[in-house]
Structure formats: C-alpha cells, structure tokens
Short mmCIF file of C-alpha atoms in Angstrom, two decimals:
data_model
loop_
_atom_site.label_atom_id
_atom_site.label_comp_id
_atom_site.label_asym_id
_atom_site.label_seq_id
_atom_site.Cartn_x
_atom_site.Cartn_y
_atom_site.Cartn_z
CA MET A 1 -17.60 29.34 -9.93
CA ALA A 2 -18.16 27.26 -6.85
CA LYS A 3 -21.54 25.85 -6.16
CA LYS A 4 -24.04 28.09 -4.71
CA GLU A 5 -24.59 26.06 -1.56
CA PHE A 6 -21.44 27.67 -0.18
CA ASP A 7 -22.56 31.15 0.49
CA ALA A 8 -19.75 33.77 0.62
CA GLY A 9 -21.46 35.84 3.46
CA GLN A 10 -20.99 34.20 6.65
CA GLY A 11 -21.85 37.08 8.94
CA SER A 12 -21.24 37.93 12.57
CA GLY A 13 -24.30 37.74 14.76
CA VAL A 14 -24.82 38.51 18.37
CA SER A 15 -24.06 35.58 20.63
CA LEU A 16 -22.82 35.09 24.18
CA ASP A 17 -20.38 32.53 22.52
CA ASN A 18 -18.66 35.59 20.99
CA ILE A 19 -18.07 37.57 24.22
CA GLU A 20 -14.34 37.95 24.96
CA LYS A 21 -12.39 39.20 27.86
CA PRO A 22 -10.91 42.60 27.16
CA THR A 23 -7.05 42.27 26.90
CA GLY A 24 -4.70 44.02 29.27
CA THR A 25 -4.85 45.12 32.75
CA PRO A 26 -7.29 48.02 33.48
CA SER A 27 -5.82 51.31 34.93
CA SER A 28 -5.80 50.94 38.63
CA GLY A 29 -5.27 54.56 39.78
CA THR A 30 -4.68 54.80 43.60
CA LEU A 31 -5.77 51.39 45.27
CA SER A 32 -6.87 50.56 48.65
CA PRO A 33 -5.07 47.65 50.39
CA THR A 34 -7.93 45.46 49.62
CA ASP A 35 -7.95 46.68 45.94
CA PHE A 36 -4.20 46.09 45.71
CA LEU A 37 -4.51 42.55 46.78
CA GLY A 38 -7.58 41.99 44.49
CA LYS A 39 -5.40 43.38 41.56
CA LYS A 40 -2.67 40.99 42.53
CA TYR A 41 -4.81 38.00 42.32
CA PHE A 42 -6.31 39.40 39.06
CA ASP A 43 -2.92 39.96 37.37
CA ILE A 44 -1.90 36.30 38.19
CA GLY A 45 -5.18 35.32 36.71
CA GLU A 46 -4.46 37.34 33.50
CA LYS A 47 -1.02 35.61 33.15
CA TYR A 48 -2.58 32.25 33.47
CA PHE A 49 -5.32 33.13 31.03
CA SER A 50 -3.06 34.50 28.34
CA GLY A 51 -0.22 31.96 28.96
CA ASP A 52 2.13 35.16 29.53
CA GLY A 53 5.41 33.68 30.48
CA GLY A 54 4.15 30.01 30.60
CA LYS A 55 1.34 27.71 29.60
CA VAL A 56 -2.18 28.81 29.48
CA ASP A 57 -4.07 27.41 32.36
CA PHE A 58 -7.90 28.35 32.46
CA ALA A 59 -8.63 26.53 35.70
CA ARG A 60 -5.81 28.61 37.82
CA ALA A 61 -6.92 31.78 35.91
CA ALA A 62 -10.52 31.18 37.09
CA ALA A 63 -9.45 30.41 40.55
CA ASN A 64 -7.41 33.67 40.78
CA TYR A 65 -10.24 35.64 39.23
CA ALA A 66 -12.30 34.12 42.03
CA GLN A 67 -10.05 35.29 44.81
CA SER A 68 -9.99 38.69 43.25
CA ALA A 69 -13.68 38.90 42.80
CA LYS A 70 -14.06 38.02 46.46
CA LEU A 71 -12.16 41.10 47.45
CA GLY A 72 -14.51 43.10 45.15
CA TYR A 73 -12.12 43.96 42.34
CA ILE A 74 -14.45 44.47 39.52
CA PRO A 75 -12.35 43.67 36.48
CA ALA A 76 -12.04 40.27 38.16
CA VAL A 77 -15.80 39.96 38.70
CA PHE A 78 -16.39 40.54 35.01
CA SER A 79 -13.61 38.14 33.88
CA LEU A 80 -14.79 35.44 36.14
CA GLY A 81 -18.38 35.98 34.62
CA VAL A 82 -16.79 35.52 31.20
CA CYS A 83 -15.14 32.32 32.23
CA TYR A 84 -18.67 30.94 33.45
CA ILE A 85 -20.13 32.06 30.11
CA ARG A 86 -17.45 30.15 28.00
CA GLY A 87 -16.65 27.35 30.25
CA PHE A 88 -12.84 28.69 30.77
CA GLY A 89 -11.60 26.82 33.82
CA VAL A 90 -14.91 26.28 35.32
CA LYS A 91 -18.08 24.56 34.26
CA PRO A 92 -20.38 26.61 32.20
CA ASP A 93 -23.11 28.22 34.34
CA GLN A 94 -25.13 31.04 32.68
CA GLN A 95 -26.97 31.88 35.86
CA ARG A 96 -23.72 32.36 37.90
CA ALA A 97 -22.36 34.27 34.87
CA TYR A 98 -25.41 36.60 34.66
CA GLU A 99 -24.98 37.29 38.44
CA LEU A 100 -21.34 38.34 38.05
CA ILE A 101 -21.87 40.34 34.79
CA THR A 102 -24.58 42.24 36.58
CA GLN A 103 -22.46 42.94 39.64
CA ALA A 104 -19.78 44.33 37.51
CA ALA A 105 -22.29 46.31 35.21
CA GLU A 106 -23.77 47.94 38.22
CA ALA A 107 -20.14 48.83 39.48
CA GLY A 108 -19.70 50.72 36.11
CA SER A 109 -17.91 48.21 33.91
CA ILE A 110 -18.70 49.01 30.35
CA ASP A 111 -17.65 45.56 29.21
CA ALA A 112 -19.99 44.25 31.69
CA GLN A 113 -22.82 46.47 30.61
CA PHE A 114 -22.48 45.70 27.00
CA THR A 115 -22.48 41.91 27.91
CA LEU A 116 -25.63 42.06 29.71
CA GLY A 117 -27.34 42.96 26.27
CA HIS A 118 -26.36 39.67 25.10
CA PHE A 119 -28.32 37.97 27.90
CA TYR A 120 -31.43 39.77 26.76
CA PHE A 121 -30.82 39.41 23.17
CA GLU A 122 -30.39 35.62 23.46
CA GLY A 123 -33.07 35.09 26.36
CA SER A 124 -30.38 33.49 28.47
CA VAL A 125 -31.21 33.30 32.10
CA VAL A 126 -33.59 36.31 31.55
CA GLU A 127 -36.61 36.73 29.26
CA ARG A 128 -35.63 37.51 25.70
CA ASP A 129 -36.12 41.20 24.94
CA TYR A 130 -34.66 42.63 21.68
CA ALA A 131 -35.54 46.23 22.52
CA LYS A 132 -33.81 46.17 25.88
CA ALA A 133 -30.71 44.51 24.34
CA ALA A 134 -30.66 47.10 21.65
CA GLN A 135 -30.91 49.90 24.25
CA ILE A 136 -27.98 48.41 26.13
CA PHE A 137 -25.94 48.01 23.05
CA TYR A 138 -26.79 51.76 22.15
CA ASP A 139 -25.58 52.85 25.57
CA ALA A 140 -22.33 51.05 25.16
CA ALA A 141 -21.90 52.34 21.45
CA THR A 142 -22.28 55.97 22.78
CA LYS A 143 -19.43 55.13 25.16
CA GLY A 144 -17.26 54.25 22.46
CA HIS A 145 -17.49 50.47 22.88
CA PRO A 146 -16.92 48.71 19.47
CA GLY A 147 -18.69 45.61 20.58
CA GLY A 148 -21.77 47.79 21.29
CA MET A 149 -21.47 49.44 17.84
CA ASN A 150 -21.27 46.17 16.10
CA ASP A 151 -24.14 44.53 17.91
CA LEU A 152 -26.35 47.46 17.60
CA GLY A 153 -25.49 47.40 13.84
CA TYR A 154 -26.74 43.87 13.77
CA CYS A 155 -30.05 44.77 15.48
CA TYR A 156 -30.48 47.47 12.81
CA GLN A 157 -29.63 45.07 9.98
CA ARG A 158 -32.26 42.43 11.24
CA GLY A 159 -34.83 44.76 12.61
CA LEU A 160 -34.41 43.46 16.13
CA GLY A 161 -35.61 45.75 18.87
CA VAL A 162 -35.25 48.65 16.49
CA GLU A 163 -36.74 49.56 13.14
CA LYS A 164 -34.67 47.77 10.40
CA ASP A 165 -32.17 50.28 8.75
CA ASP A 166 -29.38 48.94 6.56
CA GLU A 167 -27.56 52.11 6.17
CA GLU A 168 -27.46 52.75 9.77
CA ALA A 169 -26.24 49.26 10.25
CA PHE A 170 -23.51 49.79 7.79
CA ASN A 171 -22.41 53.14 9.57
CA LEU A 172 -22.35 51.28 13.10
CA PHE A 173 -20.28 48.45 11.45
CA SER A 174 -17.83 50.99 9.90
CA ALA A 175 -17.26 52.69 13.13
CA ALA A 176 -16.63 49.52 15.19
CA ALA A 177 -14.24 48.31 12.17
CA GLU A 178 -12.39 51.52 12.30
CA ARG A 179 -11.47 50.56 15.95
CA GLY A 180 -10.19 47.23 14.89
CA PHE A 181 -13.30 45.22 15.99
CA ALA A 182 -12.72 41.96 13.83
CA ALA A 183 -16.45 41.04 13.77
CA ALA A 184 -17.42 44.32 12.56
CA GLN A 185 -14.71 44.23 9.77
CA ASN A 186 -16.25 40.95 8.68
CA ASN A 187 -19.74 42.55 8.84
CA VAL A 188 -18.60 45.58 6.72
CA GLY A 189 -17.22 42.97 4.29
CA ASP A 190 -20.72 41.51 4.06
CA CYS A 191 -22.34 44.90 3.48
CA TYR A 192 -20.11 45.55 0.50
CA ASN A 193 -20.22 41.92 -0.68
CA PHE A 194 -24.14 41.93 -0.78
CA GLY A 195 -24.76 45.75 -1.30
CA ARG A 196 -26.56 46.14 2.26
CA GLY A 197 -26.62 49.71 3.18
CA VAL A 198 -23.92 50.61 0.72
CA LYS A 199 -23.16 50.16 -3.05
CA ALA A 200 -21.91 46.58 -3.64
CA ASP A 201 -18.09 46.57 -3.95
CA PRO A 202 -16.32 43.27 -4.27
CA GLU A 203 -12.82 44.54 -3.88
CA LYS A 204 -13.76 46.48 -0.59
CA ALA A 205 -15.59 43.33 0.60
CA PHE A 206 -12.31 41.34 0.05
CA LEU A 207 -10.27 43.99 1.92
CA TYR A 208 -12.50 44.00 4.97
CA TYR A 209 -12.63 40.05 5.08
CA TYR A 210 -8.84 40.19 4.80
CA ARG A 211 -8.40 42.41 7.87
CA ALA A 212 -10.57 40.53 10.05
CA ALA A 213 -9.02 37.19 8.80
CA GLN A 214 -5.68 38.61 9.68
CA ALA A 215 -6.96 39.25 13.07
CA GLY A 216 -7.84 35.73 13.48
CA TYR A 217 -11.74 35.91 13.02
CA ASP A 218 -12.93 32.52 11.75
CA ALA A 219 -15.96 33.60 9.76
CA ALA A 220 -13.67 36.28 7.71
CA ALA A 221 -11.14 33.58 7.08
CA ASN A 222 -13.88 31.45 5.51
CA ASN A 223 -15.40 34.34 3.67
CA LEU A 224 -11.82 35.39 2.35
CA GLY A 225 -11.60 31.70 1.15
CA MET A 226 -14.79 32.09 -0.82
CA CYS A 227 -13.50 35.31 -2.46
CA TYR A 228 -10.35 33.43 -3.66
CA LEU A 229 -12.52 30.55 -4.78
CA ASN A 230 -14.97 32.37 -6.83
CA GLY A 231 -12.72 35.22 -7.97
CA HIS A 232 -14.78 37.66 -6.18
CA GLY A 233 -13.08 40.90 -5.45
CA VAL A 234 -9.79 39.23 -6.24
CA LYS A 235 -8.31 36.92 -8.87
CA ALA A 236 -9.39 33.42 -8.36
CA ASP A 237 -6.68 31.39 -6.62
CA PHE A 238 -7.79 27.97 -5.54
CA GLU A 239 -4.66 27.33 -3.50
CA GLN A 240 -5.16 30.60 -1.48
CA ALA A 241 -9.05 29.46 -1.03
CA VAL A 242 -7.76 26.00 0.46
CA HIS A 243 -5.37 28.00 2.80
CA TRP A 244 -7.94 30.11 4.22
CA PHE A 245 -10.60 27.40 4.50
CA GLU A 246 -7.95 25.53 6.41
CA GLU A 247 -7.06 28.53 8.63
CA SER A 248 -10.93 28.94 9.37
CA GLY A 249 -11.33 25.35 9.89
CA LYS A 250 -8.52 25.16 12.36
CA MET A 251 -10.44 27.83 14.40
CA GLY A 252 -13.37 25.46 14.50
CA ASN A 253 -15.58 26.96 11.71
CA PRO A 254 -17.72 24.05 10.40
CA ILE A 255 -18.73 25.90 7.24
CA ALA A 256 -15.09 26.42 6.15
CA ILE A 257 -14.57 22.82 6.79
CA ALA A 258 -17.59 21.94 4.41
CA ASN A 259 -15.99 24.28 1.97
CA LEU A 260 -12.60 22.65 2.31
CA GLY A 261 -14.41 19.31 1.58
CA PHE A 262 -15.76 20.82 -1.57
CA CYS A 263 -12.32 21.66 -2.68
CA HIS A 264 -11.32 18.14 -2.27
CA GLU A 265 -14.29 16.66 -4.02
CA THR A 266 -13.69 18.94 -6.92
CA GLY A 267 -9.99 19.17 -7.11
CA ARG A 268 -9.81 22.92 -6.54
CA GLY A 269 -6.45 23.86 -5.02
CA VAL A 270 -5.71 20.40 -3.74
CA GLU A 271 -5.63 16.74 -5.17
CA LYS A 272 -9.01 15.51 -6.14
CA SER A 273 -10.41 13.05 -3.41
CA ALA A 274 -14.00 12.14 -2.76
CA GLU A 275 -12.74 10.12 0.31
CA ASP A 276 -11.15 13.18 1.78
CA ALA A 277 -14.08 15.38 1.11
CA VAL A 278 -16.42 12.80 2.92
CA LYS A 279 -14.36 13.03 5.98
CA LEU A 280 -14.49 16.79 5.87
CA TYR A 281 -18.23 16.83 5.32
CA THR A 282 -18.75 14.28 8.15
CA ILE A 283 -16.81 16.66 10.60
CA SER A 284 -18.95 19.57 9.39
CA ALA A 285 -22.31 17.71 9.44
CA ASP A 286 -21.57 16.21 12.93
CA ALA A 287 -21.33 20.01 14.03
CA GLU A 288 -24.74 20.48 12.70
CA CYS A 289 -23.49 22.59 9.83
CA ALA A 290 -26.21 22.65 7.25
CA PRO A 291 -23.98 22.94 4.00
CA GLY A 292 -21.89 19.94 5.40
CA GLN A 293 -25.00 17.80 5.99
CA TYR A 294 -26.25 18.63 2.42
CA ASN A 295 -22.95 17.68 0.71
CA LEU A 296 -22.52 14.57 2.70
CA ALA A 297 -26.03 13.52 1.93
CA LYS A 298 -25.25 13.76 -1.80
CA CYS A 299 -22.18 11.59 -1.34
CA CYS A 300 -24.29 9.04 0.57
CA ARG A 301 -26.88 9.17 -2.04
CA ASP A 302 -24.56 8.94 -5.06
CA GLY A 303 -21.95 6.50 -3.52
CA ASN A 304 -19.21 9.26 -4.04
CA GLY A 305 -16.28 8.57 -1.69
CA ILE A 306 -18.57 6.37 0.51
CA LYS A 307 -20.69 3.41 0.25
CA GLU A 308 -24.20 4.27 -1.12
CA ASP A 309 -26.79 4.58 1.48
CA LYS A 310 -30.11 6.12 0.56
CA GLU A 311 -31.48 6.13 4.08
CA ARG A 312 -28.67 8.06 5.56
CA ALA A 313 -28.91 10.45 2.54
CA PHE A 314 -32.40 11.04 3.33
CA SER A 315 -31.75 11.64 7.02
CA LEU A 316 -29.05 14.18 6.20
CA PHE A 317 -31.06 16.14 3.82
CA LYS A 318 -33.72 16.39 6.34
CA ARG A 319 -31.28 17.56 9.01
CA SER A 320 -29.86 20.12 6.49
CA ALA A 321 -33.39 21.37 5.66
CA ASP A 322 -34.40 21.51 9.32
CA ASN A 323 -31.37 23.68 9.86
CA GLY A 324 -32.71 26.09 7.19
CA PHE A 325 -30.37 25.28 4.29
CA PRO A 326 -32.53 26.16 1.05
CA MET A 327 -30.95 23.78 -1.42
CA ALA A 328 -31.80 20.80 0.74
CA TYR A 329 -35.51 21.60 0.38
CA GLY A 330 -35.52 20.42 -3.36
CA GLU A 331 -33.54 17.35 -2.52
CA LEU A 332 -35.93 16.36 0.29
CA SER A 333 -38.94 17.03 -2.02
CA ILE A 334 -37.58 14.53 -4.52
CA CYS A 335 -36.84 12.06 -1.80
CA TYR A 336 -40.37 12.14 -0.75
CA ARG A 337 -41.56 12.29 -4.24
CA ASP A 338 -39.62 9.21 -5.38
CA GLY A 339 -39.27 7.31 -2.19
CA ILE A 340 -35.56 7.80 -1.99
CA GLY A 341 -34.45 6.63 1.59
CA THR A 342 -38.01 7.08 2.91
CA LYS A 343 -41.49 6.17 2.07
CA PRO A 344 -43.15 8.33 -0.74
CA ASP A 345 -45.32 11.21 0.63
CA GLU A 346 -47.01 13.49 -1.86
CA THR A 347 -47.90 15.95 0.71
CA LEU A 348 -44.30 16.51 1.95
CA ALA A 349 -42.97 16.39 -1.56
CA LYS A 350 -45.20 19.27 -2.49
CA LYS A 351 -44.32 21.04 0.75
CA TYR A 352 -40.63 21.07 0.21
CA LYS A 353 -41.00 21.82 -3.52
CA GLU A 354 -42.82 25.01 -2.55
CA LEU A 355 -40.14 25.93 -0.02
CA ALA A 356 -37.34 25.25 -2.51
CA ALA A 357 -39.09 27.59 -5.04
CA GLU A 358 -39.74 30.23 -2.52
CA ALA A 359 -35.96 30.18 -1.62
CA GLY A 360 -35.03 30.62 -5.33
CA TYR A 361 -34.14 26.89 -5.88
CA PRO A 362 -36.95 25.47 -8.03
CA ILE A 363 -36.97 21.87 -9.05
CA GLU A 364 -38.82 20.22 -12.01
#
C-alpha cells in the first residue's frame, strides 16, 4: 500500500476557479434586430472560445463577447464575466467580473445567479457570507442547476452557511452526478470512499471516480490513480496508476504530480528513479502542493536523488506544515528538536509534536 501522505480523497470544493462557461448557444427564440446582432457577435465568440473550425483564440472570443455584451445580449454578458474571472483573453479582474455576472443574474441568467454564490462563498469583491452563498446555491439547485446542487452539497458537508448534514450532501452530490456534473461525480466517489453520508463502498467510489476522470476532471483522475495504486475498489495496477496520475498532471493537478513522483521514487509502474522523482516533487512543491513539499523535503534531508540540504529540507517541511499537511508536523518537530536545518527550539518542537499527535501521526 502506498504511503499515507497521498490521500485518495481529493475533493471538489467551491471556487471561482472552477467556474466554467456553459457549452452551446442558448435558445434565442424571436430576436430583435439588436439581439440578432448581439447573438451574431456571441456566436463568433463561441467559435473562437471552443476552437470550432479553427484554433482557440480567447482574446478574439473575449473581444466578440464584449461587442455582444455592449448590445445587451445576456449570454455574452455572462461569458465575458467568466473570461474576467479566469483570465481568458483578458487580464483577470474580479471587480469587472462581478459587475458583469451581477448584470446577467439580474437579467435572469441561472448560470450567472449560481456564479454570484461563488463570490459570496470566497469573499471575492464582496464580503464573505456563507449563508448567502448557500441560499444562492439552493435557489440554483431548485431550478435544476447541477453546479448549484453540487456546491450546496459542499456547504452541507462542511457546515458552511447551513447545518452540517452528510446525508443531505450525499443526496445533492448524487443528484448533480446523475446530470453528468463531473465535480459532483468525484464528490460522490469521495462519499463512498470515506463513508460520508452513505455506507463506504470502495467499488462504487472507483466507479464514480472513473466517470469523472473520463469526463476530464483532474481531481478524479488523481483519485482513480490512487485506487489503482492501493488496490482500493479495483485490483492494484501500478501501470494504470501511473497513467491516471499522468493524465491528471497534464491537467495541472499538483497532487497527482507528487503522486507520480512517488511512483518514480518507489518504482511502482515505472522504472525506479529518485532523480526523476525529485523533478516531479519540485514541480509539485513550486505549485504550493503540501505533499510535494513534504516528499521533496525528505529527499533533500536524505540526499535521495538530490544533494543533501538540511536547511532546504527544513524550509520545505515548514511550508508543507503551513499548508496543513499533517505528516509534516512530526518531521518539523524533529527538526526543531534535533536542530536539523534550523536552530533547536524546544517550544516549537513540542508544539508540532502535539499537532502531529492530534492529526493521528504521533512521533516518539
């Protein structure tokens, strides 16, 4: 079984970074001349955004959305807002995004109404208000919006803005998953994996991770790799584990890159190479991924695949601990206790020893 530092449950939280444009051109009905022109610019923007018939060009997509938005075409107003959220073809600007999303929401766009909830959830531009975010997600969910169902489920799972209720979270995730929402499929997988709101079932966890991974959801691809690595819900297959970690890593998932490094370090599904592991851990660590920082720290401490560097090891353990990685607490305690890469400090050694014990990773 793989080391516990690589947790198989990388969930899907609520984040503006997860906001996506709805695919396809909305039904237009009877259009006025102004709406007709607005739709024309919007359709051109959609082609540049998707690369339909040519190369993807976010700058031209955003420019055409802007022309359409000036004419008051609401789908374009929302799409331009998403561009400002994600920095697609324009410089990221949360204030401008909020203004556009609000305009589209007030005009009745359910996607925009749902997206407003993310601003309140994150405290981006507006003051953070979990209760208001949950209410917005609820309103979207009652209108059949799968993102609203998924994010309301997350609120219930974490007790944010609503009373914590794992069963309700599972039901909401399941409803969104049935509508093909990949993040929700991954979350249902987590529920079955860890027994949250439903009886644990590794085989069903694997199935939901697989569905979401096939849809291109990076966290699910990483979780699927963990299932193959640990033989959890499926027969262990290290080569398949490497494949899914690579797929997730290509999508920019730093946890998967750290897991891929672990495979290289231990020779699971790939030729053993500490040097290649260090390269992958470094990429993950530079992305502020706590598991990558932790494992790179161990390599620096032990001179495994890289020149021994106690000071760097300490710094990486500290960054990993600051990012909430529980296994780093114990290592950091030892560093402070024995003066590894830093000056001895009994007070801090005791503090991190206690944190490690509380997290379930006690040290001698």
